[in-house]
Tab-separated table of C-alpha atoms in Angstrom:
chain	number	residue	atom	x	y	z
A	91	MET	CA	-34.705	46.860	77.503
A	92	ASP	CA	-32.894	50.212	77.231
A	93	ARG	CA	-32.263	50.375	73.486
A	94	ALA	CA	-30.252	53.598	73.610
A	95	ALA	CA	-27.963	52.363	76.387
A	96	LEU	CA	-27.501	49.013	74.669
A	97	ALA	CA	-26.659	50.613	71.323
A	98	SER	CA	-24.224	53.080	72.870
A	99	PHE	CA	-22.470	50.400	74.899
A	100	LEU	CA	-22.071	48.042	71.930
A	101	ARG	CA	-20.763	50.804	69.706
A	102	THR	CA	-18.286	52.088	72.307
A	103	ARG	CA	-16.915	48.632	73.110
A	104	ARG	CA	-16.609	47.767	69.409
A	105	GLU	CA	-14.681	50.962	68.681
A	106	ALA	CA	-12.324	50.303	71.593
A	107	LEU	CA	-11.096	46.998	70.137
A	108	ARG	CA	-8.419	46.512	67.505
A	109	PRO	CA	-8.426	43.536	65.119
A	110	GLU	CA	-5.328	42.088	66.794
A	111	ASP	CA	-7.168	42.171	70.146
A	112	VAL	CA	-9.525	39.468	68.894
A	113	GLY	CA	-7.111	37.408	66.819
A	114	LEU	CA	-7.820	39.079	63.479
A	115	PRO	CA	-5.114	40.387	61.121
A	116	PRO	CA	-4.746	44.199	61.108
A	117	GLY	CA	-5.528	44.331	57.392
A	118	ALA	CA	-5.509	47.446	55.260
A	119	ARG	CA	-5.560	50.937	56.739
A	120	ARG	CA	-8.936	51.669	58.319
A	121	ARG	CA	-10.930	54.856	58.040
A	122	THR	CA	-12.345	54.431	61.564
A	123	SER	CA	-10.931	53.057	64.770
A	124	GLY	CA	-11.984	49.763	66.263
A	125	LEU	CA	-13.621	46.703	64.772
A	126	ARG	CA	-16.092	46.795	61.924
A	127	ARG	CA	-19.673	45.757	62.585
A	128	GLU	CA	-19.339	42.749	60.321
A	129	GLU	CA	-16.305	41.596	62.299
A	130	VAL	CA	-18.195	41.688	65.600
A	131	ALA	CA	-21.140	39.910	63.984
A	132	SER	CA	-18.839	37.170	62.670
A	133	LEU	CA	-17.161	36.698	66.044
A	134	ALA	CA	-20.591	36.410	67.685
A	135	ALA	CA	-21.951	34.072	64.966
A	136	MET	CA	-24.837	36.384	64.023
A	137	SER	CA	-25.779	38.274	60.884
A	138	THR	CA	-24.312	41.715	60.271
A	139	ASP	CA	-27.830	43.067	59.731
A	140	TYR	CA	-28.957	41.832	63.160
A	141	TYR	CA	-25.963	43.386	64.907
A	142	THR	CA	-26.328	46.641	62.971
A	143	ARG	CA	-29.952	46.979	64.052
A	144	LEU	CA	-28.899	46.609	67.703
A	145	GLU	CA	-26.428	49.466	67.315
A	146	GLN	CA	-29.105	51.556	65.590
A	147	GLU	CA	-31.631	51.062	68.445
A	148	ARG	CA	-34.075	49.150	66.275
A	149	GLY	CA	-33.283	45.495	66.895
A	150	PRO	CA	-35.361	42.959	68.824
A	151	GLN	CA	-34.491	42.066	72.407
A	152	PRO	CA	-31.472	39.759	72.242
A	153	SER	CA	-31.716	36.336	73.854
A	154	GLU	CA	-29.403	35.366	76.705
A	155	GLN	CA	-27.465	33.157	74.290
A	156	MET	CA	-27.024	36.082	71.895
A	157	LEU	CA	-25.868	38.377	74.689
A	158	ALA	CA	-23.365	35.776	75.864
A	159	ALA	CA	-21.999	35.571	72.311
A	160	LEU	CA	-21.695	39.361	72.111
A	161	ALA	CA	-19.945	39.499	75.489
A	162	ARG	CA	-17.418	36.981	74.227
A	163	ALA	CA	-16.929	38.702	70.872
A	164	LEU	CA	-16.352	42.092	72.536
A	165	ARG	CA	-14.025	40.582	75.170
A	166	LEU	CA	-16.117	41.966	78.045
A	167	THR	CA	-15.167	41.575	81.674
A	168	ASN	CA	-17.691	39.998	84.057
A	169	HIS	CA	-18.918	43.419	85.177
A	170	GLU	CA	-19.246	44.631	81.586
A	171	ARG	CA	-21.078	41.430	80.659
A	172	ASP	CA	-23.532	41.910	83.536
A	173	TYR	CA	-24.179	45.500	82.426
A	174	LEU	CA	-24.818	44.302	78.870
A	175	PHE	CA	-27.397	41.802	80.113
A	176	ARG	CA	-29.176	44.367	82.279
A	177	VAL	CA	-29.506	47.119	79.653
A	178	ALA	CA	-30.830	44.435	77.295
A	179	GLY	CA	-33.553	43.643	79.831
A	180	ARG	CA	-32.137	40.289	80.943
A	181	ASN	CA	-30.974	39.022	84.328
A	182	ALA	CA	-27.216	38.882	84.665
A	183	PRO	CA	-25.826	35.330	84.788
A	184	SER	CA	-25.427	33.847	88.260
A	185	PRO	CA	-21.862	34.228	89.566
A	186	VAL	CA	-21.840	30.594	90.717
A	187	SER	CA	-22.835	29.130	87.373
A	188	THR	CA	-20.368	27.970	84.753
A	189	GLY	CA	-21.842	29.972	81.930
A	190	ALA	CA	-20.606	30.481	78.419
A	191	HIS	CA	-18.814	33.743	79.231
A	192	VAL	CA	-15.115	33.228	78.673
A	193	ALA	CA	-12.505	35.058	80.722
A	194	PRO	CA	-11.082	37.830	78.469
A	195	ALA	CA	-7.526	37.186	79.688
A	196	LEU	CA	-7.705	33.580	78.476
A	197	LEU	CA	-9.248	34.664	75.172
A	198	ARG	CA	-6.404	37.088	74.541
A	199	VAL	CA	-3.912	34.249	74.882
A	200	LEU	CA	-6.011	31.879	72.757
A	201	ASP	CA	-6.264	34.510	70.012
A	202	ARG	CA	-2.485	34.310	69.609
A	203	LEU	CA	-2.327	30.526	69.360
A	204	ASP	CA	-2.882	29.372	65.811
A	205	ASP	CA	-0.152	26.786	65.262
A	206	THR	CA	-1.039	24.320	68.040
A	207	PRO	CA	-4.283	22.920	69.479
A	208	ALA	CA	-5.731	25.107	72.245
A	209	LEU	CA	-9.127	25.314	73.911
A	210	ILE	CA	-10.824	26.902	76.913
A	211	LEU	CA	-12.716	24.617	79.298
A	212	SER	CA	-15.076	25.284	82.177
A	213	ASN	CA	-14.562	23.441	85.455
A	214	LEU	CA	-17.279	21.001	84.310
A	215	GLY	CA	-15.296	20.054	81.219
A	216	GLU	CA	-17.398	22.176	78.861
A	217	VAL	CA	-15.500	23.375	75.794
A	218	LEU	CA	-16.187	27.106	75.674
A	219	VAL	CA	-13.878	28.016	72.771
A	220	GLN	CA	-11.623	25.997	70.453
A	221	ASN	CA	-9.106	27.202	67.937
A	222	ARG	CA	-9.011	25.608	64.486
A	223	MET	CA	-6.278	23.126	65.468
A	224	ALA	CA	-8.254	21.890	68.483
A	225	LYS	CA	-11.307	21.364	66.270
A	226	ALA	CA	-9.173	19.386	63.824
A	227	LEU	CA	-7.878	17.188	66.641
A	228	TYR	CA	-10.928	16.739	68.866
A	229	GLY	CA	-13.799	17.662	66.542
A	230	ASP	CA	-16.099	20.668	66.842
A	231	SER	CA	-17.795	20.742	70.258
A	232	SER	CA	-20.097	23.696	69.566
A	233	GLY	CA	-23.104	21.517	68.674
A	234	TYR	CA	-23.545	19.925	72.104
A	235	THR	CA	-26.338	21.123	74.392
A	236	GLY	CA	-27.455	20.522	77.976
A	237	LEU	CA	-25.399	18.134	80.085
A	238	ALA	CA	-23.799	16.761	76.910
A	239	ARG	CA	-21.753	19.974	76.715
A	240	SER	CA	-19.626	18.457	79.483
A	241	GLU	CA	-16.847	16.150	78.339
A	242	ILE	CA	-17.174	14.415	81.702
A	243	TYR	CA	-20.818	13.577	81.012
A	244	ARG	CA	-20.048	12.310	77.507
A	245	TRP	CA	-17.114	10.242	78.770
A	246	PHE	CA	-19.421	8.132	80.932
A	247	THR	CA	-22.473	8.045	78.626
A	248	ASP	CA	-21.086	7.920	75.063
A	249	PRO	CA	-18.501	5.208	74.241
A	250	ALA	CA	-17.380	7.154	71.166
A	251	GLN	CA	-15.994	9.861	73.448
A	252	ARG	CA	-13.235	7.475	74.562
A	253	LEU	CA	-11.932	6.605	71.112
A	254	ILE	CA	-9.476	9.495	71.085
A	255	TYR	CA	-7.509	7.803	73.890
A	256	PRO	CA	-5.627	4.470	73.673
A	257	GLU	CA	-7.472	1.702	75.471
A	258	HIS	CA	-4.742	1.286	78.090
A	259	ASP	CA	-5.123	4.941	79.160
A	260	ARG	CA	-8.905	5.097	79.476
A	261	GLU	CA	-9.098	3.958	83.108
A	262	ARG	CA	-6.723	6.756	84.103
A	263	GLN	CA	-8.822	9.273	82.180
A	264	SER	CA	-11.960	8.038	83.940
A	265	ARG	CA	-10.389	8.638	87.339
A	266	ALA	CA	-9.128	12.065	86.289
A	267	ASN	CA	-12.581	13.103	85.050
A	268	VAL	CA	-14.233	12.092	88.314
A	269	ALA	CA	-11.543	13.784	90.419
A	270	ASN	CA	-11.944	17.000	88.410
A	271	LEU	CA	-15.714	16.889	88.834
A	272	ARG	CA	-15.373	16.438	92.598
A	273	PHE	CA	-13.148	19.529	92.695
A	274	ALA	CA	-15.857	21.495	90.856
A	275	TYR	CA	-18.532	19.998	93.117
A	276	GLY	CA	-16.637	21.290	96.142
A	277	GLN	CA	-16.498	24.767	94.596
A	278	MET	CA	-20.112	24.961	93.427
A	279	GLY	CA	-22.065	22.853	95.915
A	280	PRO	CA	-24.742	20.137	95.628
A	281	ARG	CA	-27.444	22.485	94.286
A	282	SER	CA	-25.299	23.601	91.354
A	283	ARG	CA	-24.897	22.233	87.841
A	284	ALA	CA	-21.998	20.192	89.204
A	285	GLY	CA	-24.420	18.597	91.667
A	286	GLU	CA	-26.898	17.913	88.864
A	287	LEU	CA	-24.157	16.285	86.795
A	288	VAL	CA	-23.122	14.051	89.682
A	289	ALA	CA	-26.713	12.960	90.377
A	290	VAL	CA	-27.341	12.074	86.726
A	291	LEU	CA	-24.072	10.198	86.267
A	292	GLU	CA	-24.487	8.173	89.469
A	293	LYS	CA	-27.662	6.728	87.944
A	294	ALA	CA	-26.420	6.476	84.366
A	295	SER	CA	-22.979	4.951	84.884
A	296	PRO	CA	-21.997	2.232	87.384
A	297	GLU	CA	-18.358	3.018	86.595
A	298	PHE	CA	-18.849	6.652	87.575
A	299	ALA	CA	-20.714	5.701	90.763
A	300	GLN	CA	-17.885	3.394	91.814
A	301	LEU	CA	-15.188	6.003	91.123
A	302	TRP	CA	-17.205	8.731	92.875
A	303	GLU	CA	-17.118	6.660	96.054
A	304	ARG	CA	-13.310	6.806	96.044
A	305	GLN	CA	-13.453	10.485	97.123
A	306	GLU	CA	-10.533	11.484	94.877
A	307	VAL	CA	-10.157	15.236	94.352
A	308	ALA	CA	-7.867	16.847	91.795
A	309	GLN	CA	-7.700	19.520	89.162
A	310	ARG	CA	-5.415	17.872	86.645
A	311	PHE	CA	-4.863	19.254	83.190
A	312	ALA	CA	-1.066	19.412	82.875
A	313	ASP	CA	-0.159	16.016	81.491
A	314	HIS	CA	1.677	13.979	78.863
A	315	LYS	CA	-0.720	11.926	76.801
A	316	THR	CA	-1.266	10.125	73.536
A	317	LEU	CA	-4.268	11.077	71.411
A	318	LEU	CA	-5.573	9.043	68.473
A	319	HIS	CA	-6.377	10.803	65.208
A	320	PRO	CA	-8.333	9.010	62.420
A	321	GLU	CA	-5.745	9.804	59.715
A	322	LEU	CA	-2.536	10.577	61.593
A	323	GLY	CA	-2.727	7.818	64.193
A	324	PRO	CA	-1.293	8.296	67.693
A	325	ILE	CA	-0.011	11.789	68.532
A	326	GLU	CA	2.061	12.295	71.686
A	327	VAL	CA	1.515	15.729	73.202
A	328	ASP	CA	2.241	17.668	76.374
A	329	CYS	CA	-0.739	19.456	77.910
A	330	GLN	CA	-0.372	22.641	79.934
A	331	ALA	CA	-3.153	24.667	81.537
A	332	LEU	CA	-3.550	28.326	82.444
A	333	PHE	CA	-6.339	28.906	84.994
A	334	THR	CA	-8.435	31.923	85.841
A	335	GLU	CA	-8.009	33.282	89.364
A	336	ASP	CA	-11.201	31.590	90.588
A	337	GLN	CA	-10.200	28.273	88.936
A	338	SER	CA	-13.503	28.130	87.040
A	339	GLN	CA	-11.937	28.101	83.556
A	340	ALA	CA	-8.710	26.821	82.047
A	341	LEU	CA	-6.888	27.425	78.788
A	342	LEU	CA	-5.493	24.052	77.697
A	343	VAL	CA	-2.591	24.120	75.225
A	344	LEU	CA	-1.237	20.987	73.517
A	345	THR	CA	2.330	20.994	72.222
A	346	ALA	CA	5.068	18.552	71.265
A	347	PRO	CA	8.868	18.966	71.464
A	348	PRO	CA	10.521	20.371	68.303
A	349	GLY	CA	11.773	17.615	66.042
A	350	SER	CA	9.600	14.956	67.648
A	351	GLU	CA	7.160	12.755	65.751
A	352	GLY	CA	4.349	14.378	67.697
A	353	ASN	CA	5.413	17.820	66.493
A	354	GLU	CA	5.564	16.601	62.887
A	355	LYS	CA	2.038	15.213	63.208
A	356	LEU	CA	0.741	18.485	64.668
A	357	GLN	CA	2.191	20.275	61.644
A	358	LEU	CA	0.384	17.814	59.369
A	359	LEU	CA	-2.793	18.346	61.386
A	360	SER	CA	-2.566	22.065	60.670
A	361	VAL	CA	-2.548	21.272	56.942
A	362	LEU	CA	-5.295	18.626	57.092
A	363	GLY	CA	-7.648	20.741	59.192
A	364	HIS	CA	-11.117	19.194	59.297
A	365	GLU	CA	-10.615	17.064	56.192
A	366	ARG	CA	-11.302	13.360	56.514
A	367	PHE	CA	-10.039	10.978	53.867
A	368	PRO	CA	-11.606	7.635	53.001
A	369	VAL	CA	-9.636	4.575	54.004
A	370	SER	CA	-8.695	2.484	50.970
A	371	ASN	CA	-9.317	-1.262	51.022
């Protein structure tokens, strides 16, 4: 671990960012350029004291998870992320893995989307980042670990995962999930995390095994669908996706036409947020 190089790199990257670059309001006039330490710490979900000690060359060696969070908070490119890992004494993430590092270009777009649900997914269906509206609609996905981080895995192993879709649409969603996974499998190969996911699901889910045999391949995110919300009921939305160049990540944005019932419900969702109200008898 090169403490001096790590501290200098963190400080320089922090000072190069403006609040609006990371989705924060400009706020009052600042005495110094760039983000404040507490802002970076908040974006990376760590304490300000911990981050400050890293910049002052006196912090402990950050874990890989902590470095990934810092890379995301500082909007680092893949090369910058790899440098961060190496000066911190860690191996850079494998280029063929679907890690937690989010493409900065997608993050910049997501930062500007506050009035409609939007999230960034890996090619294994892992939610990497959600805005507040997506959390209100889908629930917070940050607590999942291991294979359960993949929506595809949860779809075939946890019946509750399907409740957000009307029953008549679930078969179509099953086929789409398997077709998307086969696309990722073709990209990453049998020895990858995609291969591990396939092997586990073939044993865990007869439905998955049957669909996998159909050899369907697709990368489908653009769609018109109905989602079920506990308080607002069915919400019709249009889904559009923006992919990274290597197709490993996608920014998914959900909208509804102005004046439609779906748009009215999305506006209500923005007000409700994460609140859940008891159902009266």
